[in-house]
Coordinates of C-alpha atoms and ligand atoms in Angstrom, one line a residue:
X1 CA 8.2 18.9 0.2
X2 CA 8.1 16.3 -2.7
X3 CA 4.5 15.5 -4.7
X4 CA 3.8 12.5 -6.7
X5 CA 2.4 13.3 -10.4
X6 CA 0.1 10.6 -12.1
X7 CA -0.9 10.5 -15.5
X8 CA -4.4 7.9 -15.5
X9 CA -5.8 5.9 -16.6
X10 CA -3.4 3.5 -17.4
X11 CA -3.1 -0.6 -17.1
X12 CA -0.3 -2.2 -15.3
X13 CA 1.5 -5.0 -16.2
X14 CA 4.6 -7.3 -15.1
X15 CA 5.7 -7.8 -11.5
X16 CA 6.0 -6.1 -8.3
X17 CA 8.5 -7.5 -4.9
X18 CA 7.9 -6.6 -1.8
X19 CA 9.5 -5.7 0.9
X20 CA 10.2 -6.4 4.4
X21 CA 7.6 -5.4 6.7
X22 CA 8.0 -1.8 8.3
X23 CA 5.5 -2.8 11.5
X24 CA 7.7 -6.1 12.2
X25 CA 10.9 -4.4 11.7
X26 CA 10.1 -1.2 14.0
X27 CA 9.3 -3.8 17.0
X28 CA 12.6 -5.9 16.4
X29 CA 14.9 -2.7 16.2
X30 CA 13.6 -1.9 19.5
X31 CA 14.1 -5.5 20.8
X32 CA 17.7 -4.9 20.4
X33 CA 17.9 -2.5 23.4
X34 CA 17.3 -6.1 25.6
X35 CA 21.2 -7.6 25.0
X36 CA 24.3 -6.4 24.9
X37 CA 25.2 -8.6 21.8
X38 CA 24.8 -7.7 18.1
X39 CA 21.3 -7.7 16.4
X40 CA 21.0 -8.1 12.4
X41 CA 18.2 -7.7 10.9
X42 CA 18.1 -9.0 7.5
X43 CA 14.8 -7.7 4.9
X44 CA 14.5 -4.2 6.6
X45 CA 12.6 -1.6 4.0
X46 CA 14.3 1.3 3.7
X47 CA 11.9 4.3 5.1
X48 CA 11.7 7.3 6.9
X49 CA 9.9 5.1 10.0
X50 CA 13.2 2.8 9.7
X51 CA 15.2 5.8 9.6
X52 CA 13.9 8.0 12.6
X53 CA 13.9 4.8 15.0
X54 CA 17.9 4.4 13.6
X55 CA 18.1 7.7 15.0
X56 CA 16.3 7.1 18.1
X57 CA 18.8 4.2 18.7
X58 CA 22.2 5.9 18.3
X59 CA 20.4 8.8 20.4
X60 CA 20.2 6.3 23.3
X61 CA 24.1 5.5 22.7
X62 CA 23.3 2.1 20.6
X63 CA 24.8 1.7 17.3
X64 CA 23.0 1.3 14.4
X65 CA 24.2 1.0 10.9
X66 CA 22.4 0.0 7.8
X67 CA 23.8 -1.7 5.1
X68 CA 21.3 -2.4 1.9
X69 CA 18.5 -4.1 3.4
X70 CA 20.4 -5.1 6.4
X71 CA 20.4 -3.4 9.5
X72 CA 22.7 -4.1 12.8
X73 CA 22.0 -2.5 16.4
X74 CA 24.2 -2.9 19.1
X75 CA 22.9 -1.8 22.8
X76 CA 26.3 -3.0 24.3
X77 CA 27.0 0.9 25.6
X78 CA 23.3 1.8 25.8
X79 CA 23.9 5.3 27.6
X80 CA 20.0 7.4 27.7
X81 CA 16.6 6.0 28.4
X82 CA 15.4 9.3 27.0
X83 CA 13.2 9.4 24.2
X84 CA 12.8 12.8 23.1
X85 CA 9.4 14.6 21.7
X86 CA 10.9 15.4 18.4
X87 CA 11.9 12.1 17.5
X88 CA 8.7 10.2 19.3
X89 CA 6.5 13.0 17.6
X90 CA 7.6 12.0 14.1
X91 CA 7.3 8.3 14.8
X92 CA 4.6 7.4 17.3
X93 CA 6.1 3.9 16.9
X94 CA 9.0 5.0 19.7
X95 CA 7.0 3.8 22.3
X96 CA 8.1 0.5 21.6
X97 CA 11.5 1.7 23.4
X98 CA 9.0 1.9 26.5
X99 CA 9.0 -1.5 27.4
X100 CA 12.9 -3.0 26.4
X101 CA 14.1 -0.1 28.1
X102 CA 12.6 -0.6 31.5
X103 CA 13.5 -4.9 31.0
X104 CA 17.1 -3.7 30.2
X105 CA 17.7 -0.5 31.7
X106 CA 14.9 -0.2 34.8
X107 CA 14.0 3.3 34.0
X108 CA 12.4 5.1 31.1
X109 CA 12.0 8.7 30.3
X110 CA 9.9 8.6 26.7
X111 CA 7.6 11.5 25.4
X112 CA 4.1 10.5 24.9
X113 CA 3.5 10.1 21.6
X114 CA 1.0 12.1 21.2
X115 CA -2.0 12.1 18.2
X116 CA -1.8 11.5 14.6
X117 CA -4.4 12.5 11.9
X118 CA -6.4 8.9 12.4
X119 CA -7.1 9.0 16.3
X120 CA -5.9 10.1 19.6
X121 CA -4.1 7.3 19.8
X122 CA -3.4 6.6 23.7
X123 CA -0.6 4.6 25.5
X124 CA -2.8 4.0 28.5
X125 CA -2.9 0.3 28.5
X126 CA 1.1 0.4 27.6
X127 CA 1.5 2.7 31.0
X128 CA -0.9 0.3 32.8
X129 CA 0.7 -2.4 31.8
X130 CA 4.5 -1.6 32.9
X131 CA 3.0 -0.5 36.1
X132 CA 1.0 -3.2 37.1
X133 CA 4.7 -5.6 36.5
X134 CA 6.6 -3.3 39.1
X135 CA 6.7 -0.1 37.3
X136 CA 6.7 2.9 39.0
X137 CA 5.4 5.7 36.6
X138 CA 4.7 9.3 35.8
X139 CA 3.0 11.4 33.8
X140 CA 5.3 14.5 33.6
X141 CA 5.6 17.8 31.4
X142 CA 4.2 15.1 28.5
X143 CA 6.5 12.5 29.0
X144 CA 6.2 9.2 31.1
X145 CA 9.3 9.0 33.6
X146 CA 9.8 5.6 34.8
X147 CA 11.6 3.1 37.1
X148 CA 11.6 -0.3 38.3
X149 CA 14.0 -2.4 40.9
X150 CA 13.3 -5.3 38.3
X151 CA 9.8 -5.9 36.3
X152 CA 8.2 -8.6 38.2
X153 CA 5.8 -11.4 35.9
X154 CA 2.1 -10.5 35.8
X155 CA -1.1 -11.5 34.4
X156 CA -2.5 -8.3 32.2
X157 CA -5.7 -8.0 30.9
X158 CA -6.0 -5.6 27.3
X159 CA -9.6 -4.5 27.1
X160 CA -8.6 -3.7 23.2
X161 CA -5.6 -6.0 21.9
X162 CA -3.2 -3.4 21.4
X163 CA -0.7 -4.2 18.5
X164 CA 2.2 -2.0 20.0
X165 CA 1.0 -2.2 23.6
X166 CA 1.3 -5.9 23.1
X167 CA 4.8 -5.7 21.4
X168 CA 6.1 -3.2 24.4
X169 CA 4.9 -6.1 27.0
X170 CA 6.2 -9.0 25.9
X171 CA 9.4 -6.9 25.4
X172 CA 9.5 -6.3 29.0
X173 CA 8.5 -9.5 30.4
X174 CA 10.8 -11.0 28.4
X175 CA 13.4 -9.9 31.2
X176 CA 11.1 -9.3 34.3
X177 CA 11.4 -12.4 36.8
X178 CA 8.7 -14.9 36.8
X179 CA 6.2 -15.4 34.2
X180 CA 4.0 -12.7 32.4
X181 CA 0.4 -14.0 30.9
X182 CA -1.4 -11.0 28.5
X183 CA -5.0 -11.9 28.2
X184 CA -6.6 -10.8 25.3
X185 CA -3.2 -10.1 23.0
X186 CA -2.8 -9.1 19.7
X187 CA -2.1 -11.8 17.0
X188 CA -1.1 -9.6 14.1
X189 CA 1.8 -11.6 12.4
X190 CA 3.9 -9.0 13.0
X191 CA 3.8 -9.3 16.8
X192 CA 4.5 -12.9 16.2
X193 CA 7.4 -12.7 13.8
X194 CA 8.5 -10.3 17.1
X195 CA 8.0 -13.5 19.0
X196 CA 9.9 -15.7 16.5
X197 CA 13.3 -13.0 17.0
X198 CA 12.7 -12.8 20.9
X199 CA 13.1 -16.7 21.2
X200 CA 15.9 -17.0 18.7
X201 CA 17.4 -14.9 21.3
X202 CA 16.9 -16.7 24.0
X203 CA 13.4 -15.7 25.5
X204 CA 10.5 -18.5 26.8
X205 CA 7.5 -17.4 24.8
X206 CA 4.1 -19.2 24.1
X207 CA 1.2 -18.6 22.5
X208 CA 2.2 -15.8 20.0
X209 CA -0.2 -15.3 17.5
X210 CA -3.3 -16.3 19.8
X211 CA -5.1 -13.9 22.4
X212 CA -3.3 -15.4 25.6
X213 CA 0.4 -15.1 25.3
X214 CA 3.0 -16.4 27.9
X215 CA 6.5 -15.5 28.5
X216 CA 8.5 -16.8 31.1
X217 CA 11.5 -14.4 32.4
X218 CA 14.8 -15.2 32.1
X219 CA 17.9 -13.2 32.8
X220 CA 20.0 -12.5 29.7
X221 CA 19.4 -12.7 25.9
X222 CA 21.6 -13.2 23.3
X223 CA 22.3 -11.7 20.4
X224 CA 20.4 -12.3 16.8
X225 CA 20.7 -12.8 13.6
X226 CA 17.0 -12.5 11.8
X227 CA 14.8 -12.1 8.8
X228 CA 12.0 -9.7 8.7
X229 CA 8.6 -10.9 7.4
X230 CA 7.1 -9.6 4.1
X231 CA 5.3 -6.3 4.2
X232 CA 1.5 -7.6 4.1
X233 CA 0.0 -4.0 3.6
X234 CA 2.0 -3.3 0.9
X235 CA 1.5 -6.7 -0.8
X236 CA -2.8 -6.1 -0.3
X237 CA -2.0 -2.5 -1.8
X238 CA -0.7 -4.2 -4.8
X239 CA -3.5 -6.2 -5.1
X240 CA -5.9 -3.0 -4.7
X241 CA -3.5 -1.4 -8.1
X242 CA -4.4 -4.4 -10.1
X243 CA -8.2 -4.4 -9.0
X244 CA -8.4 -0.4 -9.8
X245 CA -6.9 -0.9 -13.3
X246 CA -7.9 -4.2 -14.1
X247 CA -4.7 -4.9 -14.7
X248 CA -2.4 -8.8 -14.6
X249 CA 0.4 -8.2 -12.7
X250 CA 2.8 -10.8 -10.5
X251 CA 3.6 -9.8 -6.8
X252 CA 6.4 -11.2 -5.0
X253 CA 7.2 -12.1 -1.5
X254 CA 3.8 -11.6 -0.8
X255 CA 3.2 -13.2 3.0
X256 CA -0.2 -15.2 2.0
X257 CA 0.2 -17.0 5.3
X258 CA -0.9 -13.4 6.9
X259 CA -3.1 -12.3 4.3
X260 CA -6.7 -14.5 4.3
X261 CA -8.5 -11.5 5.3
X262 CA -7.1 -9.2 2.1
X263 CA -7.5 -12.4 -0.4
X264 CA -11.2 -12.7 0.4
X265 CA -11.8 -9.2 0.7
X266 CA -9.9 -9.3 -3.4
X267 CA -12.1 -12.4 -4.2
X268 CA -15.3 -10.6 -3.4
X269 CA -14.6 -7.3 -4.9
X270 CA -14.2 -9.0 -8.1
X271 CA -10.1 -10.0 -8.1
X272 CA -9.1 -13.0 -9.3
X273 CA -5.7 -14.6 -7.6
X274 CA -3.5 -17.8 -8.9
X275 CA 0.0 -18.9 -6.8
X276 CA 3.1 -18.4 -8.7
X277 CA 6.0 -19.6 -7.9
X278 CA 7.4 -17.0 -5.6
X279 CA 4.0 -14.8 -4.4
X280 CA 0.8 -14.3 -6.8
X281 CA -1.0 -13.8 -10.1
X282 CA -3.2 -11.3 -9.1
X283 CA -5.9 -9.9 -11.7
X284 CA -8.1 -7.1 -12.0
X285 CA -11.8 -8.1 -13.1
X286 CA -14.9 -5.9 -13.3
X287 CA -15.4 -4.2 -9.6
X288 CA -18.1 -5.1 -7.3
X289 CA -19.5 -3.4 -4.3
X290 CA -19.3 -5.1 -1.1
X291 CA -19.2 -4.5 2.9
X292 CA -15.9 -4.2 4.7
X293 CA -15.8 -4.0 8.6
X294 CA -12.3 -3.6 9.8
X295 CA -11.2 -5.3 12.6
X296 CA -8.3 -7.0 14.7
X297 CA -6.1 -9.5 13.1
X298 CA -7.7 -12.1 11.8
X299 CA -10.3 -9.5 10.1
X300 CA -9.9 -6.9 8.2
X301 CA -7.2 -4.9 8.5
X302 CA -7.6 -1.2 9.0
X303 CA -4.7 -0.6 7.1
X304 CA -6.2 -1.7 4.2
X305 CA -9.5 0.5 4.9
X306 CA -8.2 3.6 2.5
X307 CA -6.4 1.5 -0.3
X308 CA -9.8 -0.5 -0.4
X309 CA -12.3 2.2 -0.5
X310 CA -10.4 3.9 -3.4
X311 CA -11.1 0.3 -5.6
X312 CA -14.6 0.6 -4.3
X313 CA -15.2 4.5 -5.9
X314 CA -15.3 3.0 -9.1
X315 CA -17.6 -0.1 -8.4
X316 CA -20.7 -1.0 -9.8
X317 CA -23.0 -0.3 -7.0
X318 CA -22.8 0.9 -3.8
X319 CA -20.4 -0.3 -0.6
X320 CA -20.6 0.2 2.5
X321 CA -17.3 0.9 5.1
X322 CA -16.8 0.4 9.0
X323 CA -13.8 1.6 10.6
X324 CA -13.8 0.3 14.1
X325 CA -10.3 0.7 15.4
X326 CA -9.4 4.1 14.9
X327 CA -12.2 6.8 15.5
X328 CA -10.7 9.2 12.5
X329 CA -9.5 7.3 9.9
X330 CA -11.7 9.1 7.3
X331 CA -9.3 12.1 5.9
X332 CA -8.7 10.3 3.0
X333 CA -12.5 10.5 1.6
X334 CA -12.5 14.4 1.0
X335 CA -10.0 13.9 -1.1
X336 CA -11.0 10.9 -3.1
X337 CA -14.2 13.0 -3.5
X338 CA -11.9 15.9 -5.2
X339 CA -11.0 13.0 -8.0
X340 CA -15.1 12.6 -8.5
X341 CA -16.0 9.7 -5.9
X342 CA -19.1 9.6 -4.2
X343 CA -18.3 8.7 -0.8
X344 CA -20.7 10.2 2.1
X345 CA -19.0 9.6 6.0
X346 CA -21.7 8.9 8.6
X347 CA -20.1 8.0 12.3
X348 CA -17.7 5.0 11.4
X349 CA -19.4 4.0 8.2
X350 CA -18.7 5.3 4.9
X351 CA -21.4 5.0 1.7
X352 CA -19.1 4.4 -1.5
X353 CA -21.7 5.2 -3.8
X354 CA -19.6 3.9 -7.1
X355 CA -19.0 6.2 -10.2
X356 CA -18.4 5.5 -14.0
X357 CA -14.7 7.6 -13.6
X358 CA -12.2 9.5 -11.7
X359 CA -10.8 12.5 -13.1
X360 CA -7.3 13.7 -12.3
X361 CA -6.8 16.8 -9.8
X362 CA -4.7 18.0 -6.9
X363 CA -5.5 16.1 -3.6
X364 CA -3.7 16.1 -0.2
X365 CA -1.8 13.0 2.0
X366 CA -2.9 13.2 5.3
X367 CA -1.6 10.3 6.9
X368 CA 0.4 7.0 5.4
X369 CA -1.9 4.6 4.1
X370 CA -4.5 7.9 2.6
X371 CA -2.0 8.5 0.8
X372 CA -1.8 4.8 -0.9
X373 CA -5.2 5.4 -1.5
X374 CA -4.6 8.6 -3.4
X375 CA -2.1 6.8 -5.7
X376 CA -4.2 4.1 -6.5
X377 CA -7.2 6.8 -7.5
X378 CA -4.6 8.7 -9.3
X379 CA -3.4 5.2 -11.3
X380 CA -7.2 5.0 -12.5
X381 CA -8.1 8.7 -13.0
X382 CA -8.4 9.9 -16.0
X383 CA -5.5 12.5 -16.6
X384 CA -3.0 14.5 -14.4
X385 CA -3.2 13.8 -10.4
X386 CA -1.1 15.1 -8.5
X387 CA -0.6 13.7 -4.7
X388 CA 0.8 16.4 -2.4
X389 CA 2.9 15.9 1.0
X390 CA 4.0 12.5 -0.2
X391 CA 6.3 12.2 2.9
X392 CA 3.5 10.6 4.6
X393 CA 3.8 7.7 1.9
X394 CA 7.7 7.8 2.4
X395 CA 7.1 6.4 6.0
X396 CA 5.6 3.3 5.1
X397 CA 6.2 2.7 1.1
X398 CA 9.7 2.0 -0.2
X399 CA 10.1 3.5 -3.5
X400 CA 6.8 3.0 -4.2
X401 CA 6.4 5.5 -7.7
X402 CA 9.7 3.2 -9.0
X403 CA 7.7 0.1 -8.5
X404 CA 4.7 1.0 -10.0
X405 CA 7.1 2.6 -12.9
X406 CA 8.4 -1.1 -13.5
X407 CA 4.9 -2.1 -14.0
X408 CA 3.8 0.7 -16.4
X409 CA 2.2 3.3 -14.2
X410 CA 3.1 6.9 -15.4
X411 CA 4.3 8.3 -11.9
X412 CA 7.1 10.3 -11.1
X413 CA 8.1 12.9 -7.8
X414 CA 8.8 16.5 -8.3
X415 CA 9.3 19.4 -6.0
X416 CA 5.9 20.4 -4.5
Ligands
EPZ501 C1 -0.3 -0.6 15.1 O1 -0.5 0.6 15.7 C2 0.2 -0.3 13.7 N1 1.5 0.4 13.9 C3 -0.8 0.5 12.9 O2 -0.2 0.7 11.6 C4 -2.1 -0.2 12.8 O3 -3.0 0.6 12.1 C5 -2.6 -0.6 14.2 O4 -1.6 -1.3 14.9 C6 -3.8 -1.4 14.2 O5 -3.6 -2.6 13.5 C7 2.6 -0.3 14.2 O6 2.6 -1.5 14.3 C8 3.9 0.5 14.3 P1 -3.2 -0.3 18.5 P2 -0.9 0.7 17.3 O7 -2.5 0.0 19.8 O8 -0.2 -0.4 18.0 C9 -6.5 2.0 21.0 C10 0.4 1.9 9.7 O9 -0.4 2.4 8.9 N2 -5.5 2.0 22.1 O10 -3.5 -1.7 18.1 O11 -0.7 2.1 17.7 C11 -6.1 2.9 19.8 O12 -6.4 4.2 20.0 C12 0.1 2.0 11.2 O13 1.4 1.2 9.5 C13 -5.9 2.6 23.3 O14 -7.0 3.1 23.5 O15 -2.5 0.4 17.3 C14 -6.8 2.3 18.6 O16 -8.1 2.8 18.6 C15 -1.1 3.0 11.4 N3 -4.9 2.6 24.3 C16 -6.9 0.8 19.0 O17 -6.6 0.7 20.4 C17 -3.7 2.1 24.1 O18 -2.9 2.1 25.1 C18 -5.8 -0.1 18.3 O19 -4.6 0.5 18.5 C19 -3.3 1.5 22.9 C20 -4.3 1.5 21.9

């Protein structure tokens, strides 16, 4: 297992690209299951989430080959609807196989994906879903076993606008016959940018991005050639390393179109932002405490949560923190705590009580974006931090310690 090694505090300076977005591109590999054409997928990050779903693919007979940044999937001899614990285990994000395989193949046989450190994390309104379109489906030995004749168009209801659970139904009613409404949608711009690649390929689809969503069946897709979005998280992460060094630094590709939420958050926190040319001028300014509530796209984004608090441990004052989407997305505050925050956890809220400095120690990843948040600690702490079981920040950051090298961070990876 490899560790990150920091040596804080230091300032950053120069410019930062981002990548393509690891929660649009793990959608649209899936999508690929729904023709029998070639997919290419142009901007794809390359990261162990990218990489495990690769796997999944050419485990279900599709090709899948990736070549720099571009990745192409061919479903043509699709041979398995069977998605197997060890693979969906690693990557709750299989599940999005759920839905393209029962358009394209009419039966599915995909482990459930079980927990994660941040929250149960359910499939219940996927499986509720599928069944209410025609789906005939099982619970079984931990997996859900599935068949349809054909998926037939439906209204469905989410009573929480599921992100993935929105992605896996508008994959399958992309092919059902008749027309599929889903009241109360997610309109995170990654499920549209899925949207965008679904009607390139020939699918009816209205309403992406707002909370009712239409797709009107039809009986074949073609093939696609497509463009990942920006990776929004890991722009806003960028953001959060200037802030919690007070650093100038340029970012990028950053998607602003997707990012209002993280800009105001920045703004109030004490950042100061101009346009350049090609993404941002973000600056660090003095840091000031503030409220943060997550919430469904067009608020806050939970993914941000950890990356923010970290800024927030060296305010002046005291914050306050809601997490209201997932009931355990906490585990990086123990840790921050070991640097010398002062963060107390009550229910959903955390008190960021803010301190004068970190100082460097050993902390612990727990899940992908804690780990940010220990990075961007460790940037600001004063001497050695080491971050241990980085591989959680492998699934979602690409070459992250390189990119904060090119801005003048002192991080490197060695063997744990
Ligand atoms: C997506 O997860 C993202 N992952 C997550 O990003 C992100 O944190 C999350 O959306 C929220 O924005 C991908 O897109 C691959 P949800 P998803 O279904 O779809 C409950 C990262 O860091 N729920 O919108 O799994 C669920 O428990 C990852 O990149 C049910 O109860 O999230 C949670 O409390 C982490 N039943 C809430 O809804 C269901 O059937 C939101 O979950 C589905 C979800």
């Amino acid at each position: 297992m490899d560790k990150f090694v920091i040596e804080g505090p230091t300032k950053l300076k120069g410019k930062a690209v981002v990548s393509g977005s690891k929660n649009a591109s793990l959608p649209m590999m899936a999508a690929a299951i729904l023709t029998d054409k070639d997919v290419i997928l142009n901007n794809v990050p390359n990261l162990r989430d990218i990489d495990t779903m690769c796997q999944l693919m050419l485990k279900l007979g599709c090709e899948c080959e990736r070549e720099d940044k571009t990745l192409k999937i061919n479903c043509a001899n699709i041979s398995s609807d069977f998605a197997p614990y060890d693979l969906v285990r690693k990557m709750r994000a299989s599940i999005l196989v759920f839905g393209p395989l029962m358009a394209r193949l009419r039966s599915a046989h995909v482990s459930l994906p079980g927990g994660c450190a941040i929250g149960v994390r359910p499939v219940n309104l996927h499986i509720n879903a599928i069944r209410s379109m025609g789906g005939d489906v099982d619970i079984e030995n931990g997996y859900i076993i599935a068949k349809t004749e054909r998926l037939r168009g439906e209204t469905i209801y989410f009573d929480i606008p599921t992100v993935t659970g929105t992605e896996n139904v508008m994959m399958a009613a992309v092919l059902a016959s008749g027309k599929t409404v889903i009241k109360n949608a997610a309109r995170e711009p990654e499920v549209v940018d899925l949207a965008k690649m679904l009607k390139k390929m020939g699918a009816k689809i209205e309403g992406e991005g707002e909370s009712v969503i239409e797709i009107e069946g039809v009986d074949y897709l073609d093939g696609v050639e497509y463009t990942v979005m920006p990776d929004r998280i890991e722009a806003g992460t960028f953001m959060c390393a200037a802030l919690i060094t007070q650093s100038e630094i340029e970012i990028e590709n950053a998607p602003l179109f997707a990012m209002d939420a993280i800009l105001d958050k920045f703004v109030e926190v004490g950042g100061e932002y101009e346009l350049a040319e090609n993404g941002l001028i973000v600056r660090g300014r003095q840091i000031k405490p503030t409220m943060i509530k997550t919430a469904v796209y067009p608020g806050f984004p939970t993914d941000m949560q950890a990356q923010f608090m970290a800024v927030l441990s060296l305010a002046k004052g005291t914050s306050i923190i809601e997490e209201t989407i997932f009931e355990n997305r906490f585990m990086h505050v123990a840790e921050l705590n070991r640097l010398g925050a002062n963060i107390v956890v009550s229910g959903s809220k955390a008190v960021v009580e803010g301190v004068d400095r970190l100082i460097g120690a050993s902390v612990m990843a727990t899940d992908l974006r804690a780990s940010a948040s220990l990075v961007l600690a460790g940037l600001a702490a004063h001497g050695r931090t080491e971050v241990l079981r980085i591989y959680h920040l492998d699934r979602g950051y690409e070459s992250l310690e390189k990119k904060l090298t090119q801005l003048g961070a002192k991080i490197w990876r060695e063997k744990q």
